[in-house]
Coordinates of C-alpha atoms in Angstrom, one line a residue:
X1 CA 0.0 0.0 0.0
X2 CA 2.8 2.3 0.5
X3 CA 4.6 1.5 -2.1
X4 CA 1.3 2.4 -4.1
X5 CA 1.0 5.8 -2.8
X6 CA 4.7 6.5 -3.4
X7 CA 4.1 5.5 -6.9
X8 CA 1.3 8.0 -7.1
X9 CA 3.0 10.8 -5.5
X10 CA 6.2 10.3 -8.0
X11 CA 4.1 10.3 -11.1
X12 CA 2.4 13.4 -9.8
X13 CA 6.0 14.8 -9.1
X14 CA 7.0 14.4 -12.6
X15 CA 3.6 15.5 -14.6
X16 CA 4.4 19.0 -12.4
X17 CA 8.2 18.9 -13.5
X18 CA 6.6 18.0 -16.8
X19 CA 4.3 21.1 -16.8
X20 CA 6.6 23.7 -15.7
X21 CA 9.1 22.8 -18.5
X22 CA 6.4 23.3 -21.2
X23 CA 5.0 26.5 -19.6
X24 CA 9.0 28.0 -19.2
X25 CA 9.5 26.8 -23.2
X26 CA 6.6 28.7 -23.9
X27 CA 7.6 32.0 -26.8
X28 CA 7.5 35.5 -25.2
X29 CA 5.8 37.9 -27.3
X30 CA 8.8 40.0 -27.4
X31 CA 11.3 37.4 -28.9
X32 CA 13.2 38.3 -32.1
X33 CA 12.3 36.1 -35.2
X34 CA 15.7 35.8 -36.7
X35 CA 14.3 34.9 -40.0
X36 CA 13.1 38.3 -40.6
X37 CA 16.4 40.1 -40.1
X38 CA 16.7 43.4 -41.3
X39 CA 17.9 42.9 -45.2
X40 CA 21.7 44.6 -45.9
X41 CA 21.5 47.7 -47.6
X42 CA 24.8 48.0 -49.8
X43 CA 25.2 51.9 -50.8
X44 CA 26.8 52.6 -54.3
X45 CA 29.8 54.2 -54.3
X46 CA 29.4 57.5 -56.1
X47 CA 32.6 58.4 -58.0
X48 CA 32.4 62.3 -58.7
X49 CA 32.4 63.6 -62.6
X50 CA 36.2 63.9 -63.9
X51 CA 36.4 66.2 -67.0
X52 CA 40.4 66.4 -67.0
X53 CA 42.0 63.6 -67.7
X54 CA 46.0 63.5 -67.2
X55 CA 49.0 63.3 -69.6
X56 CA 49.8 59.8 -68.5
X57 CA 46.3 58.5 -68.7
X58 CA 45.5 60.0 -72.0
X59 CA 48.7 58.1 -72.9
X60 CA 46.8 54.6 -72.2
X61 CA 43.3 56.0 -73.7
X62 CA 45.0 57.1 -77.1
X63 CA 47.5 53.6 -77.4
X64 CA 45.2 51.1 -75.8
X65 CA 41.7 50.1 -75.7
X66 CA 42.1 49.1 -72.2
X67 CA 40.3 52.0 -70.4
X68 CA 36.6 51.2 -71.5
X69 CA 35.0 54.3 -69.6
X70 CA 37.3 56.7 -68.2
X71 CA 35.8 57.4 -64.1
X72 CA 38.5 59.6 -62.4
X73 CA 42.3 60.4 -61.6
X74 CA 44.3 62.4 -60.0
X75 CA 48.1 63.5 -59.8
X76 CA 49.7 64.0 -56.5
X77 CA 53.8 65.5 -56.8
X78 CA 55.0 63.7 -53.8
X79 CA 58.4 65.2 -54.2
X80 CA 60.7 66.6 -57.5
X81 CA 60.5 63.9 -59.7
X82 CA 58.5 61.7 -57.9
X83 CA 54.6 61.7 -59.1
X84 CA 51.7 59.5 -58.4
X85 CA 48.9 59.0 -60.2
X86 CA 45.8 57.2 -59.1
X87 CA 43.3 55.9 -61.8
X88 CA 39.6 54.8 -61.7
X89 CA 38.1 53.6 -64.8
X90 CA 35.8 50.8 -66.2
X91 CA 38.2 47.7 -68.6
X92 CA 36.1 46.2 -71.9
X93 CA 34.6 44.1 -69.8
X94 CA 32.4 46.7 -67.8
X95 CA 34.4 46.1 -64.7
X96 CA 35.7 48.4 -62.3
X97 CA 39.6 49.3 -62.0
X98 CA 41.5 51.2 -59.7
X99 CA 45.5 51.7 -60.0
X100 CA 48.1 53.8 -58.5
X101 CA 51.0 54.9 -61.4
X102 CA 54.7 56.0 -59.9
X103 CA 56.2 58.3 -62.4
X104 CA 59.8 58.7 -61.2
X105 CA 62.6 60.9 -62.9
X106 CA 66.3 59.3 -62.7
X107 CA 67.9 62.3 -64.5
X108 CA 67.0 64.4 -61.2
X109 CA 70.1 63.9 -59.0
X110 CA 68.5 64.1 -56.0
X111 CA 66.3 60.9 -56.4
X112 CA 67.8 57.2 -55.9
X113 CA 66.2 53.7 -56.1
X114 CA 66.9 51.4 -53.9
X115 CA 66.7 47.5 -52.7
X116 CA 64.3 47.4 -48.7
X117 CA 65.0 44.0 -46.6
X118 CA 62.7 43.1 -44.0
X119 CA 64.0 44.7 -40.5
X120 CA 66.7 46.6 -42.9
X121 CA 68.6 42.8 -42.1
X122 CA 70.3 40.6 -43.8
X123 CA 68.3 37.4 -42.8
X124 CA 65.5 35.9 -44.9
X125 CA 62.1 36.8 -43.4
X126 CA 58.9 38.4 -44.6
X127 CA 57.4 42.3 -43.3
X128 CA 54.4 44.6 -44.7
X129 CA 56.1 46.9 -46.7
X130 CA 54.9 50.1 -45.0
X131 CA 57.0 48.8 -42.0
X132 CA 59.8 47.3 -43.7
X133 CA 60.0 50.8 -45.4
X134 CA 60.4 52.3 -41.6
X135 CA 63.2 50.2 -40.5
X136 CA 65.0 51.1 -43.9
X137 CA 64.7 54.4 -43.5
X138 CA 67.9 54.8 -41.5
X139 CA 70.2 53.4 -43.9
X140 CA 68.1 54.6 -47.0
X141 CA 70.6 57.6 -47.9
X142 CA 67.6 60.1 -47.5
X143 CA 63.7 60.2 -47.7
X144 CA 61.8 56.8 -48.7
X145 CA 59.1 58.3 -50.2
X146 CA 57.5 55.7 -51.7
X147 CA 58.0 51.8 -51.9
X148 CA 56.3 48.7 -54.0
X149 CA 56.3 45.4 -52.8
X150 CA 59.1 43.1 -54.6
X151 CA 59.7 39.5 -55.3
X152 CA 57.4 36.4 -54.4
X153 CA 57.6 34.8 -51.4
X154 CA 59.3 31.0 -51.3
X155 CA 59.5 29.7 -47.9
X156 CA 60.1 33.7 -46.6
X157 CA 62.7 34.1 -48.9
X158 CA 62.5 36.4 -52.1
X159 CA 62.1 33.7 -55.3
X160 CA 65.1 35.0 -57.6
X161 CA 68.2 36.8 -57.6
X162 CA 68.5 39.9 -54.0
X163 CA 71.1 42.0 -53.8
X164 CA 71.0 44.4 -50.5
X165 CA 73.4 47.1 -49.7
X166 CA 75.9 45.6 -52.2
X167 CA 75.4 42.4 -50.5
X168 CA 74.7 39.2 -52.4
X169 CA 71.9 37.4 -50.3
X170 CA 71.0 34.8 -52.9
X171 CA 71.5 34.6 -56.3
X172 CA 69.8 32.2 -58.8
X173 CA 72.0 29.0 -60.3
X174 CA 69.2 27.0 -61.7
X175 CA 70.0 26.7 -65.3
X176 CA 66.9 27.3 -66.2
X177 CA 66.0 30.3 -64.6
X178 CA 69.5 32.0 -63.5
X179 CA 69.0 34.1 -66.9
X180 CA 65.7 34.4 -67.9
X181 CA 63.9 36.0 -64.4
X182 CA 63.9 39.3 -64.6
X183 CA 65.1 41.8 -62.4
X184 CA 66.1 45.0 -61.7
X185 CA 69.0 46.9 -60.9
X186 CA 70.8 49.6 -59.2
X187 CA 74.6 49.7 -60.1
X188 CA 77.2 51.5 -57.1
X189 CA 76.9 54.9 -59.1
X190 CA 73.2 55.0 -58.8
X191 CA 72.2 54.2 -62.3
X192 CA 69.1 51.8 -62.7
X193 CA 68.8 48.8 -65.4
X194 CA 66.3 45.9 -66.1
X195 CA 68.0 42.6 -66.6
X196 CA 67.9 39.4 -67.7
X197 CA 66.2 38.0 -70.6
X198 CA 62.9 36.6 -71.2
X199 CA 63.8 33.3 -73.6
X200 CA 67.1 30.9 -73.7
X201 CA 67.3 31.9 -77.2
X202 CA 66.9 36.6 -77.0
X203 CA 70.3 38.3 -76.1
X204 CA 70.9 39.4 -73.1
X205 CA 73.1 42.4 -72.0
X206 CA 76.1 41.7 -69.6
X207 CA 76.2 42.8 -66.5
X208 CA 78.2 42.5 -63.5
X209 CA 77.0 41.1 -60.0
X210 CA 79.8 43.0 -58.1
X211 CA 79.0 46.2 -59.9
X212 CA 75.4 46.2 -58.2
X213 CA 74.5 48.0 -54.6
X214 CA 71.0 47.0 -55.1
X215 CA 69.0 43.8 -57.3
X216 CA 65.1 43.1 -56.7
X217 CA 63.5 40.5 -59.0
X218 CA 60.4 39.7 -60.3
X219 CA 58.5 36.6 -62.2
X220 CA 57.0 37.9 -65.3
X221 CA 57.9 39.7 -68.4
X222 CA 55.7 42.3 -69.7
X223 CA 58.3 44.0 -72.4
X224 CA 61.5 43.8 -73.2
X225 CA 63.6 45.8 -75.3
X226 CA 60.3 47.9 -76.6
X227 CA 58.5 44.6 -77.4
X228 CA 55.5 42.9 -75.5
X229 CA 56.3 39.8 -74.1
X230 CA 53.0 37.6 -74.3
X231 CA 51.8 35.5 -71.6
X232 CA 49.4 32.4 -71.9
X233 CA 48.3 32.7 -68.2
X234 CA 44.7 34.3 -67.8
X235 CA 44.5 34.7 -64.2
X236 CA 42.6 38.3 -63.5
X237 CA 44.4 39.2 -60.1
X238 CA 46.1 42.2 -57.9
X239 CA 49.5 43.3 -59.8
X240 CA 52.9 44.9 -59.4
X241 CA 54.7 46.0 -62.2
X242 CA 58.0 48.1 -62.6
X243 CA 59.2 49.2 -66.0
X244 CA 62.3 51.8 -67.8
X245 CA 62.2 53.6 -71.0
X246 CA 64.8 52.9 -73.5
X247 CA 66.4 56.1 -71.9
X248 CA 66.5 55.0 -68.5
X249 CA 66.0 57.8 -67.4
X250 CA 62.3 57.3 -66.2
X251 CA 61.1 54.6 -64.1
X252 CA 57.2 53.4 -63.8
X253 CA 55.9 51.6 -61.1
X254 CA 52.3 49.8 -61.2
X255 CA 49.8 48.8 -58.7
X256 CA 46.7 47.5 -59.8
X257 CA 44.3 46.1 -57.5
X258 CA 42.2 43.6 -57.8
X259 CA 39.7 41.0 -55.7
X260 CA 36.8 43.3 -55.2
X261 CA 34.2 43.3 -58.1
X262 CA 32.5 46.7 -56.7
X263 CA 36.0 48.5 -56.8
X264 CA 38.8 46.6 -58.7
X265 CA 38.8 42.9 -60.3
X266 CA 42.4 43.0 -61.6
X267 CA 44.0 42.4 -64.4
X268 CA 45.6 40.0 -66.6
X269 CA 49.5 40.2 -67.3
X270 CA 49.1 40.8 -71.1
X271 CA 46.9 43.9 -70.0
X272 CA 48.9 45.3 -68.3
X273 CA 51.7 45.2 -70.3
X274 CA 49.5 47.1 -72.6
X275 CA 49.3 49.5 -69.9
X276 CA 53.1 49.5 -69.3
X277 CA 54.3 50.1 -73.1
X278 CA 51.5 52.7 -73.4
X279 CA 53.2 55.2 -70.5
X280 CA 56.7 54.8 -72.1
X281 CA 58.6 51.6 -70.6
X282 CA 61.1 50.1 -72.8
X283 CA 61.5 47.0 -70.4
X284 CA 59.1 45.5 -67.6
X285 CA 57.8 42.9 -65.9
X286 CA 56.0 41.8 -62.6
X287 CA 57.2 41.3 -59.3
X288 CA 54.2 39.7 -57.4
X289 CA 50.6 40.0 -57.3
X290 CA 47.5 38.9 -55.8
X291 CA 47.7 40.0 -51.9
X292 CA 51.1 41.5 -51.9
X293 CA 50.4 43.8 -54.2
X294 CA 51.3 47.6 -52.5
X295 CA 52.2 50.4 -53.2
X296 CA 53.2 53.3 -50.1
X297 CA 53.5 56.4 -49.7
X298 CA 55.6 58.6 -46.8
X299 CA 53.4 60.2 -44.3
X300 CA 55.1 63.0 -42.3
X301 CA 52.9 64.1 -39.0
X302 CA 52.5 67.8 -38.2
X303 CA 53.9 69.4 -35.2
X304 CA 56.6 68.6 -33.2
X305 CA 55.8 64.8 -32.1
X306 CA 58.0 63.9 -35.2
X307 CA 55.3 60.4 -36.2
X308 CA 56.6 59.1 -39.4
X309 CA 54.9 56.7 -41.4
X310 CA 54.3 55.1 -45.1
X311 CA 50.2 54.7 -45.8
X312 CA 49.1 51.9 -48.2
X313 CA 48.2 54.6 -51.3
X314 CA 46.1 51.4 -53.1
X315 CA 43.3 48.6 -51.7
X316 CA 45.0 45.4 -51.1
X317 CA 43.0 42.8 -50.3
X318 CA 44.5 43.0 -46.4
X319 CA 44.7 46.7 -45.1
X320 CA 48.1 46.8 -44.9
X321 CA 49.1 44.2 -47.7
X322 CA 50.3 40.8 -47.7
X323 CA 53.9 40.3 -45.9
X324 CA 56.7 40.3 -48.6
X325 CA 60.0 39.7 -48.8
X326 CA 61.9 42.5 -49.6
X327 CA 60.4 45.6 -51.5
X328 CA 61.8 48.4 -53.9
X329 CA 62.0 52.1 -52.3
X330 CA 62.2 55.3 -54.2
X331 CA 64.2 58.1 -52.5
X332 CA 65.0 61.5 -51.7
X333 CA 68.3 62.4 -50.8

């Protein structure tokens, strides 16, 4: 009998327990219905009306069909000899484009190019460039005023040839790349050369290793000697380019982003070869893409705290750009 009445007092227990758990599941009134979240409003960017278009953009406009629909540039002197050009425009293939052009002038004395190491060091490691361009600063001889990224990355080491403050870090002996990566070059009495060749069988002009204070390679040709060198790879990416007149006596550096439909998709390396021979290289070629693709620009605080710093001046796919291994900087002595 009292094992009944336990029974009956146990199954009363749990219907309770039973009953408060449905009543405390049941839906306030007040509780948000995630399914009917507020939709995303994206806001179009609105690019203002350009009616001036520059020298070096006309340049590409009159000798390539590149620019589709011209949006905006602008021209910023960032020191005497040293210009910078950004570009917005729609390609043939009603994509957005945005790219930042260095127009540097070797035939000014006061300007120098020059090789930037990680940590300004002689070890093999990777650093944004905006940084890596701080810790060179020191040894720069002058102003880094602007920088691109350089070489790829293999295992945090630069992929070809790197000479640093006259030092030869690593130099290419694979007989089938030693001679055709190009490169370029900054001999011990400041004058600046692409080298290399860009085929076993195209001639190649000598050069001396010893004579060099500073050597930065790259992986792609676009031109050499005035002539386009055409690529079978496709890939629409983020690109850095560096190219010379036949002169040598002007220097163009190109950063082209890519990554973002609404802003820039990238571009091909035939394209931007285009883009190169249009503005007056001679010789070019590629040094990296995708994510380490940056250009930067010196930032000089006001006052007397004395902040120094080099901006990202294009929109890598990372704010600051992806780490590289050493970088090319463009100075002001």
């Amino acid at each position: 009998m009292k094992d009944k009445k336990y029974r009956n007092r146990l199954c009363a227990s749990v219907s309770f327990c039973l009953l408060l758990s449905l009543v405390s599941c049941k839906q306030r009134d007040d509780y948000p219905v995630f399914e009917q979240r507020e939709p995303v409003v994206t806001v179009p960017e609105v690019i203002p009306p350009d009616n001036e278009i520059g020298a070096l953009v006309k340049k590409i406009m009159d000798k390539t069909d590149i620019i589709a629909i011209f949006k905006l540039d602008s021209t910023t002197t960032l020191a005497d000899g040293i210009k910078r050009t950004h570009l917005r425009y729609v390609n043939k293939l009603n994509q957005a484009m945005s790219m930042q052009i260095l127009e540097v002038d070797l035939s000014k004395t006061n300007i120098s190019v020059t090789a930037l190491s990680p940590f300004d060091d002689y070890l093999f490691t990777v650093q944004t460039l905006g940084d890596m361009a701080k810790y060179n600063e020191g040894r720069a001889g002058g102003k880094i005023i602007a920088a691109i990224n350089g070489d790829v990355v293999t295992s945090s080491a630069p992929t070809g040839s790197f000479i640093f403050k006259s030092r030869q870090l690593k130099t290419t002996t694979t007989t089938a790349t030693s001679d055709t990566r190009p490169f370029l070059g900054v001999k011990k009495d400041g004058s600046v050369f692409v080298g290399n060749k860009p085929s076993a069988s195209s001639p190649m002009d000598s050069y001396n290793l010893n004579d060099l204070a500073s050597l930065v390679s790259g992986g792609t040709w676009l031109l050499y000697k005035g002539a386009a060198v055409t690529s079978t790879v496709t890939t629409v990416q983020a690109n850095t380019a560096v190219g010379l007149n036949a002169a040598r006596n002007y220097l163009y550096a190109v950063v082209v982003d890519g990554g973002t439909n609404a802003f820039s998709v990238g571009i091909t390396y035939n394209d931007l070869g285009k883009i190169m021979e249009s503005i007056g290289s001679s010789d070019a070629f590629v040094t990296n893409g995708g994510a380490a693709s940056v250009m930067v620009q010196r930032a000089e605080s006001e006052g007397q705290s004395g902040f120094l710093s080099w901006k990202v001046v294009n929109s890598p796919v990372a704010v600051a750009g992806g780490p590289s291994a050493n970088g090319i900087g463009f100075v002001l002595k």
